[in-house]
Coordinates of C-alpha atoms and ligand atoms in Angstrom, one line a residue:
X258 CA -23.3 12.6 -1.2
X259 CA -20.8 9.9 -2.4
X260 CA -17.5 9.8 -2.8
X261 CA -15.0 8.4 -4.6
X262 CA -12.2 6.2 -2.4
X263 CA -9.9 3.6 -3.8
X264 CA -9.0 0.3 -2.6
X265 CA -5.7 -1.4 -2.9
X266 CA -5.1 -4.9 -1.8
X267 CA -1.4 -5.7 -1.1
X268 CA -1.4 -9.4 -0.9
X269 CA -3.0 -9.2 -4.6
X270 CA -0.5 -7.0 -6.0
X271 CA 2.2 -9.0 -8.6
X272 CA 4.2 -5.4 -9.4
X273 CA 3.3 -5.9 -12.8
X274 CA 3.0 -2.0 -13.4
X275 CA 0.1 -2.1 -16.0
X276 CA -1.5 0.7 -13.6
X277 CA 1.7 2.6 -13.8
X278 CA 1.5 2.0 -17.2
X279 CA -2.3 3.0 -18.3
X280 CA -1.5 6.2 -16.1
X281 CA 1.3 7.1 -18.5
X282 CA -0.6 6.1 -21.8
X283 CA -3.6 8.1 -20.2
X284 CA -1.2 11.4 -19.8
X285 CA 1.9 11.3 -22.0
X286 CA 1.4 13.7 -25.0
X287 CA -2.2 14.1 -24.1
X288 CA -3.6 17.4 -22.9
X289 CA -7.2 17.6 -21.0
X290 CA -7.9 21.1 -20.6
X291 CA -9.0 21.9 -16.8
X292 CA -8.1 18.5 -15.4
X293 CA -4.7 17.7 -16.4
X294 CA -1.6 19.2 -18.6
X295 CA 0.5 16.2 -20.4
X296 CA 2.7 14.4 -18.6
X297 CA 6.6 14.6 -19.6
X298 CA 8.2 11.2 -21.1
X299 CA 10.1 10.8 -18.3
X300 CA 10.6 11.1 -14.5
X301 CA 6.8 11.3 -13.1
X302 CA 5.4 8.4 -11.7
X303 CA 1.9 9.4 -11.0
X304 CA 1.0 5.9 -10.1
X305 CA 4.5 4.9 -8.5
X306 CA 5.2 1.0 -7.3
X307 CA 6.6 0.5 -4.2
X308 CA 8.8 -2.8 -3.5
X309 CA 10.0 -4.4 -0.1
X310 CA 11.6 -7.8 0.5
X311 CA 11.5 -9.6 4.0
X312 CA 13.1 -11.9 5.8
X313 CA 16.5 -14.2 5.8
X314 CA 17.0 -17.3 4.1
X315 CA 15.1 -19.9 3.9
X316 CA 11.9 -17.8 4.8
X317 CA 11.9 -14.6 2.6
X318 CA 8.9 -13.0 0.9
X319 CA 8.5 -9.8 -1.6
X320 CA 6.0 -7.7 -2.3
X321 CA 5.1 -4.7 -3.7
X322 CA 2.0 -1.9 -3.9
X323 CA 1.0 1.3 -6.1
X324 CA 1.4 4.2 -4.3
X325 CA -0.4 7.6 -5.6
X326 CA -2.3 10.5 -4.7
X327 CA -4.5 9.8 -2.0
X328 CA -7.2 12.3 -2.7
X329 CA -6.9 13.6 1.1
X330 CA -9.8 15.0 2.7
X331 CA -7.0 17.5 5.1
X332 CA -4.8 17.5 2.2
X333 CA -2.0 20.3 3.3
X334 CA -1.1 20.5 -0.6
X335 CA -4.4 22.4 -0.6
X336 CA -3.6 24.8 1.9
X337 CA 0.1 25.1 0.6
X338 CA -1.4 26.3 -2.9
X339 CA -2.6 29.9 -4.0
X340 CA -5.1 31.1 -6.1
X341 CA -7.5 28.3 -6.5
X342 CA -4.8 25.7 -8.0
X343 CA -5.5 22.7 -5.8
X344 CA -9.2 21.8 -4.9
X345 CA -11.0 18.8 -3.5
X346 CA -14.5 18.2 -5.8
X347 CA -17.5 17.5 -4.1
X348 CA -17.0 14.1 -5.4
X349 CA -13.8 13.7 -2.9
X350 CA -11.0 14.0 -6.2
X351 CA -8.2 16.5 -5.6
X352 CA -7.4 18.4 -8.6
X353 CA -4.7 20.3 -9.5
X354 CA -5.5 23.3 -12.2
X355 CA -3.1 23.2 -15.0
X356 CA -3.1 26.8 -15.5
X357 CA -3.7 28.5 -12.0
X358 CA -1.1 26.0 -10.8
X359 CA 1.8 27.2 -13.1
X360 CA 5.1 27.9 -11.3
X361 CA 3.5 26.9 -7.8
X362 CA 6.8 24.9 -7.2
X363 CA 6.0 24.7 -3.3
X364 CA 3.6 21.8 -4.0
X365 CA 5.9 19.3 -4.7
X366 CA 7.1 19.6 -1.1
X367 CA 3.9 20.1 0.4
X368 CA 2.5 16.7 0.1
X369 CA 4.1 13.8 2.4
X370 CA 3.3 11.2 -0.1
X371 CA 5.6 12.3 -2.5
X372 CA 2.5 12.3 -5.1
X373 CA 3.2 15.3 -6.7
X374 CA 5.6 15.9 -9.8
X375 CA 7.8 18.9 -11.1
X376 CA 7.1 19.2 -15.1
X377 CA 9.9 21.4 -16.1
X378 CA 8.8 22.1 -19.8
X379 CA 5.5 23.1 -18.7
X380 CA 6.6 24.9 -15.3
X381 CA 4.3 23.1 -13.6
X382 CA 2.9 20.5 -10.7
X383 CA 1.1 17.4 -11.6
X384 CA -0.1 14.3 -10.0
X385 CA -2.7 11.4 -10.4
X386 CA -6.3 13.1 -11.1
X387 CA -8.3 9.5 -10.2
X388 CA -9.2 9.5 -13.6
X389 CA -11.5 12.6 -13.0
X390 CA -11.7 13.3 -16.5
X391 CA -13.0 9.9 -17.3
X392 CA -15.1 9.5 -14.7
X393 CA -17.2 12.5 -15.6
X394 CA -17.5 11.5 -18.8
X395 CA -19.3 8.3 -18.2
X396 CA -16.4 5.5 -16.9
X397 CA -17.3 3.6 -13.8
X398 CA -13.9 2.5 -13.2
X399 CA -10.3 3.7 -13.2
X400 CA -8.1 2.6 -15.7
X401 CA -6.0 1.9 -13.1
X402 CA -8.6 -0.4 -12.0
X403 CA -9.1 -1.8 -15.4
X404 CA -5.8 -3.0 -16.3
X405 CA -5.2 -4.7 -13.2
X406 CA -5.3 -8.2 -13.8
X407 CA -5.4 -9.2 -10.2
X408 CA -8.4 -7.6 -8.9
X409 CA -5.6 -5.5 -6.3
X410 CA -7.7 -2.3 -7.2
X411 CA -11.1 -1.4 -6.4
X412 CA -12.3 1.9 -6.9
X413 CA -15.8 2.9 -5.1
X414 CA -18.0 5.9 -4.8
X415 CA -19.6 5.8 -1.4
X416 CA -20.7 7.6 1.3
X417 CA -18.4 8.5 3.7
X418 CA -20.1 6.7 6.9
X419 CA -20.8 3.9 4.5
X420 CA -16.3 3.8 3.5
X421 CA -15.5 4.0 7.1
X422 CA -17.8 1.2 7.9
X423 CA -16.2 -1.1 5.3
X424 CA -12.8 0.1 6.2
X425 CA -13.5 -0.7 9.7
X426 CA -15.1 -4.3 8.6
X427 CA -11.8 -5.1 6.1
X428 CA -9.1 -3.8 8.3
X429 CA -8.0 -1.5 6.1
X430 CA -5.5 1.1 6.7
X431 CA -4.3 4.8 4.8
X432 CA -0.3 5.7 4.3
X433 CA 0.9 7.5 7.3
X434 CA -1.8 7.7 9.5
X435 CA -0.2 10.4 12.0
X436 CA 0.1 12.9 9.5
X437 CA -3.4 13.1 9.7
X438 CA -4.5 13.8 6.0
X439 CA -7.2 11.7 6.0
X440 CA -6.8 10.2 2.6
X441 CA -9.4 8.1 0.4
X442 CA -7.0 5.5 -1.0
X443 CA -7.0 2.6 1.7
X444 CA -5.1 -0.5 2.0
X445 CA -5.6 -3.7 2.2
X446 CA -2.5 -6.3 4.0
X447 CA -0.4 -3.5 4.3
X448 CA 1.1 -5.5 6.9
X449 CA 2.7 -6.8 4.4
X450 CA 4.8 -3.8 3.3
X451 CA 5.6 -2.1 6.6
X452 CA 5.3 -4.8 8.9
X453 CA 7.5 -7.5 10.5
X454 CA 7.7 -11.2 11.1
X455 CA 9.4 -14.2 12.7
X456 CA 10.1 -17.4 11.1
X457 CA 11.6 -20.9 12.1
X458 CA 11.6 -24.2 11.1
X459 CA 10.3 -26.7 13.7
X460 CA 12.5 -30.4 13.6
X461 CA 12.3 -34.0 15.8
X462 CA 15.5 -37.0 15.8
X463 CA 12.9 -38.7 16.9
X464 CA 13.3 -42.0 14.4
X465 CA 16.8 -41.8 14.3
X466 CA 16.6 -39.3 10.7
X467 CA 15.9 -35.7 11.1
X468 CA 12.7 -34.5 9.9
X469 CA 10.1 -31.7 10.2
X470 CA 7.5 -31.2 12.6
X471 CA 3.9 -30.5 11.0
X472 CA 1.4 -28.9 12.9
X473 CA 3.6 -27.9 15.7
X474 CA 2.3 -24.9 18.2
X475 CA 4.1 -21.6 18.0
X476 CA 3.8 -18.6 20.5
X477 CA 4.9 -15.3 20.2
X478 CA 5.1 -13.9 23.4
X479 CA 6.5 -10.0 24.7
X480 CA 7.3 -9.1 28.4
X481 CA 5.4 -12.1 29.3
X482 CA 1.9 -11.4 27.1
X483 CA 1.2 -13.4 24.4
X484 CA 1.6 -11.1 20.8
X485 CA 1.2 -14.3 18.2
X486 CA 0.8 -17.7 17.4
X487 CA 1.0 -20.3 14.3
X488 CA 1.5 -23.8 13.7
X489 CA 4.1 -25.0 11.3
X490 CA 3.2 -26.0 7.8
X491 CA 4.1 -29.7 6.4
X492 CA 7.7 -28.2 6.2
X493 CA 7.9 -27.7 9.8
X494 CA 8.5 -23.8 8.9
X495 CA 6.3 -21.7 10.6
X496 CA 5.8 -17.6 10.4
X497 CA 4.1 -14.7 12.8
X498 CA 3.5 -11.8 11.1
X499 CA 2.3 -8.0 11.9
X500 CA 5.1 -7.0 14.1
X501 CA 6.6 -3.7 14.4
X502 CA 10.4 -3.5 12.8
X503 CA 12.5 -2.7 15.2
X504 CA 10.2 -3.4 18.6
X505 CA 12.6 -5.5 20.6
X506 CA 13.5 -8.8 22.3
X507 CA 10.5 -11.9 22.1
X508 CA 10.5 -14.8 23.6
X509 CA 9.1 -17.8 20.9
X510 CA 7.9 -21.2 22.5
X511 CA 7.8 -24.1 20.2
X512 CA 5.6 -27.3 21.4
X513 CA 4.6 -30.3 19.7
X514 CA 1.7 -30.7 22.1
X515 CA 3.5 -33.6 24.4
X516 CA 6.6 -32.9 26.7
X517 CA 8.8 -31.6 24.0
X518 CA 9.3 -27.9 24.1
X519 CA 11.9 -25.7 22.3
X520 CA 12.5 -22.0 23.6
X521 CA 14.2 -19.2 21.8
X522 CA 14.9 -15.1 22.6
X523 CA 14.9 -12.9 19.8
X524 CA 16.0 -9.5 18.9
X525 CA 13.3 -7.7 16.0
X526 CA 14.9 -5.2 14.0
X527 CA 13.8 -6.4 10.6
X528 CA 11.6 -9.7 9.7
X529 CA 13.8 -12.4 10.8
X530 CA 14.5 -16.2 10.5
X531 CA 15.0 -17.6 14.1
X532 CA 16.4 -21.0 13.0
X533 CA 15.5 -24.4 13.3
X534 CA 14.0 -25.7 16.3
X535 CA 14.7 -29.2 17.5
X536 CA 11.8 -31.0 19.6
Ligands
SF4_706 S1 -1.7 -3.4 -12.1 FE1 -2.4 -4.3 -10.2 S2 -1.0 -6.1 -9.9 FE2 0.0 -4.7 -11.4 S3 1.3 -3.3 -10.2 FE3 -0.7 -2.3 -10.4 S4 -1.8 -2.9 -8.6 FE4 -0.1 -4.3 -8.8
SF4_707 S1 -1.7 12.6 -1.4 FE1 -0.5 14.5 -1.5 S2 -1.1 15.5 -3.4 FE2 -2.7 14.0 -2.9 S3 -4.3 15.1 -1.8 FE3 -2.9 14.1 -0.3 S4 -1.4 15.7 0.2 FE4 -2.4 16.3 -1.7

C-alpha cells in the first residue's frame, strides 16, 4: 500500500514562512471534526522554521528549514497516549483525536521533535495532521506544498521499498536518526543546517600586487586521510563542507598545482574561516 512521506529540500528553502503560514490559515478558528480541533491564535507552530547561520566573516551563509511532525512509523507519542488518541493511518499520517486526546498532557513531552502543542482553551494536544483532512477529500498536495514558491516541498504517496529506494538514491536523511522513530518527513542538504565547513581565501604576490588564486586545489585531510577537497572560486575563496561541529584538529593543504604550497592546522568547533592563504 502507499504511503504518504514528505520531502523537504534545505538548499531550496528562503524561510519565507508561507507553509507556516497556510498551516495557520488552515487551523486558526477552524474546527474539523475527527481530524483536528482549531488551533489557538497564538503560540503553536505546527509547521515551525528552523534558522542557523555559519561561518566567520568573509565566508558566512544562512539557512533555514520547516520542521513538523514527522508522521513516524515508531512514533513513541503513540505508545505514550491512552485510549486510542494517537494513531498512525494505513496511509502512514499520524493523527491525534481531538476528543479522546483531551487532557493527555504527557504528549507534548513524548515526542523528541518538539511537534506537538499544548492548547490551553481546549485542554488539549495538537500538531501538524499532513493535511489529512484534505487529502481525503480529493487534494493531491499539501498546502504546505502548495504555497511554497520554491519547490523545497514535495509531498509523495509511495510505497515504502519504493521511498527508501529514492531516499537512498537522493541522499536524504530524517531528524535525529538515533532516536530511531523512523519518521516519513526526509531531508534534503541537511548538511546544511547541522553540518560544518572550512573556508579560506587562496592569494599569490606573484606580480608584485596581491591577488586571488582561481582554481587553486584544496585538501581536507584528518589524521593523515583525506576527508575533502575544493578548488577556489574566481575569488580565490574556497569552502569544504559536511563536517561534524566540534570533530577536531585538520590539516588543510592549499596548491596551485606548481611548487607553491600553503599548509594550515585547524581546530573545528563550529564552521570556520581559516584565513587567507598566500601561494
Ligand atoms: S514555504 Fe517553502 S521556502 Fe518558504 S519557509 Fe516554507 S519550505 Fe521554506
Ligand atoms: S514527530 Fe513527534 S508527534 Fe509526530 S509522529 Fe513522530 S513522535 Fe509523534
Amino acid at each position: 500500500m502507499s504511503k504518504w512521506n514528505m520531502i523537504v529540500d534545505v538548499a531550496r528553502c528562503e524561510n519565507c514562512h508561507n507553509c507556516f503560514l497556510a498551516v495557520k490559515d488552515e487551523h486558526i478558528g477552524n474546527d474539523f471534526p475527527g481530524y483536528a480541533a482549531p488551533q489557538p491564535l497564538h503560540g503553536h507552530s505546527w509547521i515551525d522554521i528552523k534558522r542557523v547561520e555559519r561561518g566567520q566573516a568573509p565566508i558566512v551563509d544562512a539557512h533555514a528549514m520547516p520542521v513538523m511532525c514527522n508522521h513516524c512509523d515508531n512514533a513513541p507519542c503513540i505508545r505514550a497516549s491512552s485510549g486510542g488518541a494517537m494513531y498512525q493511518r494505513p496511509d502512514g499520517i499520524v493523527m491525534i483525536d481531538p476528543d479522546k486526546a483531551k487532557g493527555q498532557r504527557q504528549l507534548v513531552g513524548s515526542c523528541p521533535y518538539g511537534a506537538i502543542y499544548w492548547n490551553d482553551e481546549l485542554d488539549l494536544p495538537q500538531k501538524w495532521i499532513f493535511d489529512a483532512h484534505l487529502l481525503d477529500s480529493g487534494w493531491t498536495r499539501t498546502r504546505a506544498e502548495q504555497v511554497c514558491g520554491t519547490g523545497a516541498l514535495r509531498s509523495l504517496k509511495v510505497e515504502d521499498a519504493e521511498m527508501q529506494q529514492i531516499a537512498a538514491r537522493e541522499k536524504l536523511e530524517v531528524l535525529l536518526p538515533k532516536a530511531g522513530t523512523k519518521p516519513r518527513v526526509y531531508y534534503r542538504n541537511l548538511h546544511l543546517m547541522e553540518k560544518a565547513f572550512v573556508s579560506g581565501t587562496v592569494v599569490t604576490s606573484r606580480t608584485g600586487v596581491e591577488e586571488c588564486v582561481a582554481g587553486a586545489q584544496v585538501a581536507l585531510a584528518k589524521n593523515g586521510a583525506s576527508v575533502g577537497q575544493a578548488t577556489t572560486d574566481a575569488f580565490g575563496e574556497f569552502r569544504i563542507d559536511g563536517l561534524d561541529p566540534g570533530s577536531g584538529e585538520y590539516e588543510l593543504t592549499v596548491s596551485d598545482g606548481g611548487a607553491a604550497v600553503a599548509r594550515r592546522t585547524v581546530s573545528l568547533g563550529q564552521s570556520q574561516y581559516a584565513g587567507v592563504f598566500e601561494l
